[in-house]
Amino acid sequence: MDLTLSERFALIGFNGNESEHRETAKQNVLKVLAAAVFLEENYDPATGKWNFNEEGIKDAMKKADKKALERTYAERLQSKQLLSKVPNLLGCDLYYDKNIKLKTYVSDSREYECQLDLLRAEFFEEGPISEESIILVWLLLESLCFFQVFSVYEQNIITARMTGIRSESTLAKALYPIGVRSLWGTVVAGFLRMKSQAAATETGKGFNFIFPFFERKQSIFIDTEEYFPNAQMRLKNVLDRISSQGHVYEVLREGAVPVVKIDNIKYELIPEAISGRMPIHGVRLRRYNL
């Protein structure tokens, strides 16, 4: 589908974020979405030039009405049937307060993967990279979405290409040195990269990294109500619970520790029993981003 630069970024950035409440991750996406809109508005099709500077980008981000921006782009993507709202996956968590109603944006899975595949195709292969893709990767990096949508292997390839094209592209040379993250965002970016790298090791796979605001929804415990003697029955019970709340899933790997893509996000389903007077059996959903 033919989407504008800002719509492409919103499609990727909105996915998995809360739709009804303020959330740190979503606020980062909206700030960077304002930068995307600014860049679009300052593109001159007659000359093919992007007219911007760091001060202009940051000023646009500061002045943007983020609520209005979210509403505009959510409605625009919904009108194209590329965005929907479902109950937050945390609603399946045993310890989640059911009195709190949260909904999450979910992007159309086909278009979502298509947009990421377009970036992979350009950055993974030798040859010219389109200017929109040069900008889109920068938007994903500055909004911190980059660390969520690409594996560590992919992150390394793309960042290496980003470094290389600075000498080849006037646009990249002007845009890539500009950083729009807050100090908090810079700290979080470092943490997310460290977590991704650790999770790619055998030792790191055994740890649940919990980080306020960003990481709570990356470790969800779903009780199975009873003990199942085999992995297939356990997986079916969990997937039935997930689908009953409107979530779309795809099983990527079966076995003792399955990998399932739920609402465009990959999770490992790790068997777990919580000890107590009566043990509670279930699975721990943990972000899978290798």
GROMACS .gro file of C-alpha atoms in nm:
model
  290
    1MET     CA    1   0.000   0.000   0.000
    2ASP     CA    2   0.119   0.350  -0.083
    3LEU     CA    3   0.183   0.526   0.249
    4THR     CA    4   0.354   0.852   0.333
    5LEU     CA    5   0.673   0.855   0.538
    6SER     CA    6   0.488   0.960   0.854
    7GLU     CA    7   0.220   0.694   0.800
    8ARG     CA    8   0.486   0.425   0.758
    9PHE     CA    9   0.647   0.531   1.084
   10ALA     CA   10   0.313   0.552   1.269
   11LEU     CA   11   0.216   0.204   1.146
   12ILE     CA   12   0.533   0.057   1.297
   13GLY     CA   13   0.553   0.283   1.602
   14PHE     CA   14   0.191   0.253   1.719
   15ASN     CA   15   0.190  -0.127   1.717
   16GLY     CA   16   0.192  -0.267   2.071
   17ASN     CA   17   0.144   0.069   2.243
   18GLU     CA   18  -0.151   0.160   2.462
   19SER     CA   19  -0.427   0.344   2.280
   20GLU     CA   20  -0.624   0.497   2.567
   21HIS     CA   21  -0.363   0.614   2.817
   22ARG     CA   22  -0.038   0.805   2.831
   23GLU     CA   23   0.258   0.576   2.815
   24THR     CA   24   0.626   0.661   2.807
   25ALA     CA   25   0.694   0.445   2.502
   26LYS     CA   26   0.400   0.594   2.313
   27GLN     CA   27   0.501   0.949   2.402
   28ASN     CA   28   0.844   0.882   2.249
   29VAL     CA   29   0.679   0.759   1.931
   30LEU     CA   30   0.453   1.066   1.912
   31LYS     CA   31   0.744   1.307   1.960
   32VAL     CA   32   0.935   1.145   1.677
   33LEU     CA   33   0.618   1.131   1.465
   34ALA     CA   34   0.612   1.511   1.494
   35ALA     CA   35   0.964   1.512   1.352
   36ALA     CA   36   0.849   1.291   1.064
   37VAL     CA   37   0.566   1.532   0.984
   38PHE     CA   38   0.809   1.825   0.995
   39LEU     CA   39   1.047   1.652   0.754
   40GLU     CA   40   0.762   1.573   0.514
   41GLU     CA   41   0.637   1.930   0.520
   42ASN     CA   42   0.987   2.059   0.442
   43TYR     CA   43   1.051   1.833   0.145
   44ASP     CA   44   1.072   2.019  -0.185
   45PRO     CA   45   0.954   1.785  -0.465
   46ALA     CA   46   1.074   2.031  -0.728
   47THR     CA   47   1.437   2.003  -0.618
   48GLY     CA   48   1.416   1.667  -0.439
   49LYS     CA   49   1.570   1.823  -0.127
   50TRP     CA   50   1.481   1.789   0.239
   51ASN     CA   51   1.513   2.131   0.401
   52PHE     CA   52   1.572   2.095   0.774
   53ASN     CA   53   1.812   2.159   1.059
   54GLU     CA   54   1.839   2.031   1.414
   55GLU     CA   55   1.678   2.339   1.565
   56GLY     CA   56   1.378   2.315   1.333
   57ILE     CA   57   1.320   1.946   1.409
   58LYS     CA   58   1.341   1.991   1.786
   59ASP     CA   59   1.119   2.299   1.776
   60ALA     CA   60   0.854   2.107   1.581
   61MET     CA   61   0.867   1.823   1.835
   62LYS     CA   62   0.832   2.065   2.124
   63LYS     CA   63   0.533   2.250   1.975
   64ALA     CA   64   0.342   1.947   1.848
   65ASP     CA   65   0.002   1.866   1.997
   66LYS     CA   66   0.069   1.500   2.063
   67LYS     CA   67  -0.290   1.406   2.144
   68ALA     CA   68  -0.412   1.557   1.818
   69LEU     CA   69  -0.124   1.392   1.631
   70GLU     CA   70  -0.211   1.051   1.773
   71ARG     CA   71  -0.580   1.095   1.693
   72THR     CA   72  -0.508   1.209   1.337
   73TYR     CA   73  -0.275   0.923   1.249
   74ALA     CA   74  -0.476   0.658   1.432
   75GLU     CA   75  -0.788   0.761   1.240
   76ARG     CA   76  -0.595   0.779   0.913
   77LEU     CA   77  -0.455   0.428   0.951
   78GLN     CA   78  -0.788   0.292   1.076
   79SER     CA   79  -0.963   0.436   0.770
   80LYS     CA   80  -0.722   0.232   0.558
   81GLN     CA   81  -0.790  -0.075   0.775
   82LEU     CA   82  -0.426  -0.082   0.882
   83LEU     CA   83  -0.476  -0.025   1.256
   84SER     CA   84  -0.712  -0.165   1.519
   85LYS     CA   85  -0.748  -0.174   1.896
   86VAL     CA   86  -0.755  -0.490   2.108
   87PRO     CA   87  -0.748  -0.553   2.484
   88ASN     CA   88  -0.394  -0.524   2.618
   89LEU     CA   89  -0.215  -0.859   2.638
   90LEU     CA   90  -0.156  -0.784   3.005
   91GLY     CA   91  -0.526  -0.867   3.048
   92CYS     CA   92  -0.425  -1.234   3.018
   93ASP     CA   93  -0.175  -1.198   3.304
   94LEU     CA   94  -0.271  -1.378   3.625
   95TYR     CA   95  -0.166  -1.079   3.837
   96TYR     CA   96  -0.322  -0.808   3.624
   97ASP     CA   97  -0.596  -0.599   3.786
   98LYS     CA   98  -0.904  -0.681   3.576
   99ASN     CA   99  -1.069  -0.355   3.687
  100ILE     CA  100  -0.816  -0.161   3.480
  101LYS     CA  101  -0.920  -0.160   3.115
  102LEU     CA  102  -0.633  -0.113   2.873
  103LYS     CA  103  -0.638  -0.135   2.496
  104THR     CA  104  -0.347  -0.167   2.258
  105TYR     CA  105  -0.290  -0.061   1.900
  106VAL     CA  106  -0.230  -0.348   1.660
  107SER     CA  107  -0.115  -0.280   1.306
  108ASP     CA  108  -0.220  -0.490   1.009
  109SER     CA  109   0.027  -0.779   1.018
  110ARG     CA  110   0.079  -0.800   0.643
  111GLU     CA  111   0.153  -0.429   0.596
  112TYR     CA  112   0.359  -0.418   0.917
  113GLU     CA  113   0.588  -0.697   0.798
  114CYS     CA  114   0.597  -0.549   0.450
  115GLN     CA  115   0.732  -0.218   0.580
  116LEU     CA  116   1.002  -0.389   0.786
  117ASP     CA  117   1.094  -0.618   0.496
  118LEU     CA  118   1.138  -0.315   0.270
  119LEU     CA  119   1.393  -0.175   0.515
  120ARG     CA  120   1.570  -0.509   0.548
  121ALA     CA  121   1.592  -0.542   0.170
  122GLU     CA  122   1.752  -0.200   0.128
  123PHE     CA  123   1.990  -0.210   0.423
  124PHE     CA  124   2.095  -0.575   0.395
  125GLU     CA  125   2.191  -0.562   0.029
  126GLU     CA  126   2.457  -0.362  -0.146
  127GLY     CA  127   2.324  -0.078  -0.354
  128PRO     CA  128   2.152   0.257  -0.313
  129ILE     CA  129   1.912   0.318  -0.023
  130SER     CA  130   1.607   0.536  -0.080
  131GLU     CA  131   1.591   0.865   0.107
  132GLU     CA  132   1.264   0.768   0.276
  133SER     CA  133   1.428   0.455   0.413
  134ILE     CA  134   1.727   0.657   0.533
  135ILE     CA  135   1.487   0.877   0.729
  136LEU     CA  136   1.258   0.596   0.848
  137VAL     CA  137   1.543   0.404   1.010
  138TRP     CA  138   1.652   0.724   1.188
  139LEU     CA  139   1.295   0.775   1.313
  140LEU     CA  140   1.281   0.419   1.445
  141LEU     CA  141   1.617   0.457   1.616
  142GLU     CA  142   1.531   0.788   1.785
  143SER     CA  143   1.190   0.662   1.899
  144LEU     CA  144   1.352   0.342   2.040
  145CYS     CA  145   1.127   0.124   1.820
  146PHE     CA  146   1.443   0.010   1.641
  147PHE     CA  147   1.539  -0.216   1.932
  148GLN     CA  148   1.195  -0.376   1.945
  149VAL     CA  149   1.132  -0.453   1.578
  150PHE     CA  150   1.476  -0.576   1.469
  151SER     CA  151   1.682  -0.864   1.604
  152VAL     CA  152   2.036  -0.806   1.733
  153TYR     CA  153   2.173  -0.946   1.407
  154GLU     CA  154   1.958  -0.706   1.208
  155GLN     CA  155   2.044  -0.412   1.433
  156ASN     CA  156   2.415  -0.467   1.374
  157ILE     CA  157   2.377  -0.482   0.996
  158ILE     CA  158   2.157  -0.173   0.978
  159THR     CA  159   2.371   0.040   1.210
  160ALA     CA  160   2.681  -0.057   1.011
  161ARG     CA  161   2.511   0.055   0.689
  162MET     CA  162   2.397   0.377   0.858
  163THR     CA  163   2.759   0.452   0.942
  164GLY     CA  164   2.870   0.376   0.588
  165ILE     CA  165   2.611   0.583   0.403
  166ARG     CA  166   2.700   0.901   0.594
  167SER     CA  167   2.982   0.948   0.346
  168GLU     CA  168   2.762   0.863   0.048
  169SER     CA  169   2.437   1.046   0.121
  170THR     CA  170   2.402   1.420   0.183
  171LEU     CA  171   2.074   1.349   0.361
  172ALA     CA  172   2.225   1.090   0.597
  173LYS     CA  173   2.525   1.316   0.663
  174ALA     CA  174   2.290   1.596   0.775
  175LEU     CA  175   2.028   1.388   0.958
  176TYR     CA  176   2.211   1.108   1.138
  177PRO     CA  177   2.419   1.327   1.373
  178ILE     CA  178   2.094   1.482   1.504
  179GLY     CA  179   1.981   1.325   1.830
  180VAL     CA  180   1.633   1.403   1.959
  181ARG     CA  181   1.615   1.168   2.257
  182SER     CA  182   1.598   1.303   2.607
  183LEU     CA  183   1.859   1.193   2.862
  184TRP     CA  184   1.604   0.938   2.982
  185GLY     CA  185   1.558   0.813   2.626
  186THR     CA  186   1.933   0.775   2.582
  187VAL     CA  187   1.956   0.569   2.901
  188VAL     CA  188   1.666   0.350   2.790
  189ALA     CA  189   1.819   0.302   2.444
  190GLY     CA  190   2.140   0.178   2.603
  191PHE     CA  191   1.943  -0.057   2.825
  192LEU     CA  192   1.737  -0.197   2.537
  193ARG     CA  193   2.047  -0.261   2.327
  194MET     CA  194   2.218  -0.429   2.623
  195LYS     CA  195   1.909  -0.641   2.686
  196SER     CA  196   1.887  -0.745   2.321
  197GLN     CA  197   2.253  -0.844   2.314
  198ALA     CA  198   2.226  -1.035   2.642
  199ALA     CA  199   1.915  -1.219   2.524
  200ALA     CA  200   2.113  -1.344   2.223
  201THR     CA  201   2.343  -1.543   2.452
  202GLU     CA  202   2.263  -1.871   2.623
  203THR     CA  203   2.313  -1.713   2.965
  204GLY     CA  204   2.105  -1.409   2.885
  205LYS     CA  205   1.808  -1.618   2.778
  206GLY     CA  206   1.761  -1.723   3.139
  207PHE     CA  207   1.698  -1.376   3.272
  208ASN     CA  208   1.383  -1.168   3.274
  209PHE     CA  209   1.489  -0.807   3.246
  210ILE     CA  210   1.221  -0.590   3.404
  211PHE     CA  211   1.240  -0.217   3.331
  212PRO     CA  212   0.974   0.035   3.438
  213PHE     CA  213   0.731   0.153   3.168
  214PHE     CA  214   0.907  -0.029   2.884
  215GLU     CA  215   0.947  -0.384   3.005
  216ARG     CA  216   0.646  -0.482   3.217
  217LYS     CA  217   0.450  -0.608   2.918
  218GLN     CA  218   0.750  -0.810   2.799
  219SER     CA  219   0.708  -1.067   3.076
  220ILE     CA  220   0.348  -1.189   3.117
  221PHE     CA  221   0.238  -1.491   3.320
  222ILE     CA  222  -0.069  -1.679   3.193
  223ASP     CA  223  -0.198  -1.951   3.421
  224THR     CA  224  -0.332  -2.263   3.248
  225GLU     CA  225  -0.579  -2.342   3.531
  226GLU     CA  226  -0.454  -2.699   3.541
  227TYR     CA  227  -0.140  -2.902   3.485
  228PHE     CA  228  -0.105  -3.037   3.132
  229PRO     CA  229   0.105  -3.349   3.071
  230ASN     CA  230   0.247  -3.234   2.737
  231ALA     CA  231   0.356  -2.916   2.560
  232GLN     CA  232   0.092  -2.940   2.284
  233MET     CA  233  -0.202  -2.936   2.525
  234ARG     CA  234  -0.046  -2.653   2.726
  235LEU     CA  235   0.014  -2.445   2.414
  236LYS     CA  236  -0.343  -2.498   2.290
  237ASN     CA  237  -0.486  -2.386   2.625
  238VAL     CA  238  -0.279  -2.066   2.625
  239LEU     CA  239  -0.354  -1.982   2.262
  240ASP     CA  240  -0.727  -2.035   2.320
  241ARG     CA  241  -0.708  -1.785   2.608
  242ILE     CA  242  -0.519  -1.534   2.393
  243SER     CA  243  -0.750  -1.561   2.091
  244SER     CA  244  -1.061  -1.531   2.310
  245GLN     CA  245  -0.953  -1.175   2.391
  246GLY     CA  246  -0.921  -1.073   2.028
  247HIS     CA  247  -0.548  -1.127   1.976
  248VAL     CA  248  -0.411  -1.267   1.651
  249TYR     CA  249  -0.131  -1.522   1.678
  250GLU     CA  250   0.098  -1.731   1.462
  251VAL     CA  251   0.297  -2.024   1.599
  252LEU     CA  252   0.654  -1.988   1.471
  253ARG     CA  253   0.806  -2.276   1.664
  254GLU     CA  254   0.658  -2.561   1.864
  255GLY     CA  255   0.826  -2.776   2.127
  256ALA     CA  256   0.898  -2.743   2.497
  257VAL     CA  257   0.947  -2.366   2.464
  258PRO     CA  258   0.733  -2.247   2.171
  259VAL     CA  259   0.778  -1.914   1.994
  260VAL     CA  260   0.454  -1.741   1.902
  261LYS     CA  261   0.395  -1.411   1.723
  262ILE     CA  262   0.108  -1.228   1.894
  263ASP     CA  263  -0.015  -0.901   1.744
  264ASN     CA  264   0.309  -0.869   1.541
  265ILE     CA  265   0.533  -0.924   1.846
  266LYS     CA  266   0.730  -1.244   1.902
  267TYR     CA  267   0.718  -1.418   2.241
  268GLU     CA  268   0.874  -1.726   2.394
  269LEU     CA  269   0.621  -1.927   2.594
  270ILE     CA  270   0.822  -2.059   2.887
  271PRO     CA  271   0.657  -2.321   3.115
  272GLU     CA  272   0.654  -2.203   3.473
  273ALA     CA  273   0.501  -2.300   3.805
  274ILE     CA  274   0.454  -2.045   4.082
  275SER     CA  275   0.504  -2.211   4.419
  276GLY     CA  276   0.269  -2.166   4.710
  277ARG     CA  277   0.017  -2.364   4.910
  278MET     CA  278  -0.127  -2.466   4.574
  279PRO     CA  279   0.124  -2.445   4.284
  280ILE     CA  280  -0.002  -2.241   3.989
  281HIS     CA  281   0.094  -2.381   3.651
  282GLY     CA  282   0.121  -2.168   3.341
  283VAL     CA  283   0.355  -2.009   3.090
  284ARG     CA  284   0.564  -1.696   3.098
  285LEU     CA  285   0.539  -1.487   2.780
  286ARG     CA  286   0.874  -1.322   2.722
  287ARG     CA  287   0.970  -1.098   2.430
  288TYR     CA  288   1.173  -1.291   2.176
  289ASN     CA  289   1.405  -1.072   1.975
  290LEU     CA  290   1.705  -1.277   1.868
   0.00000   0.00000   0.00000
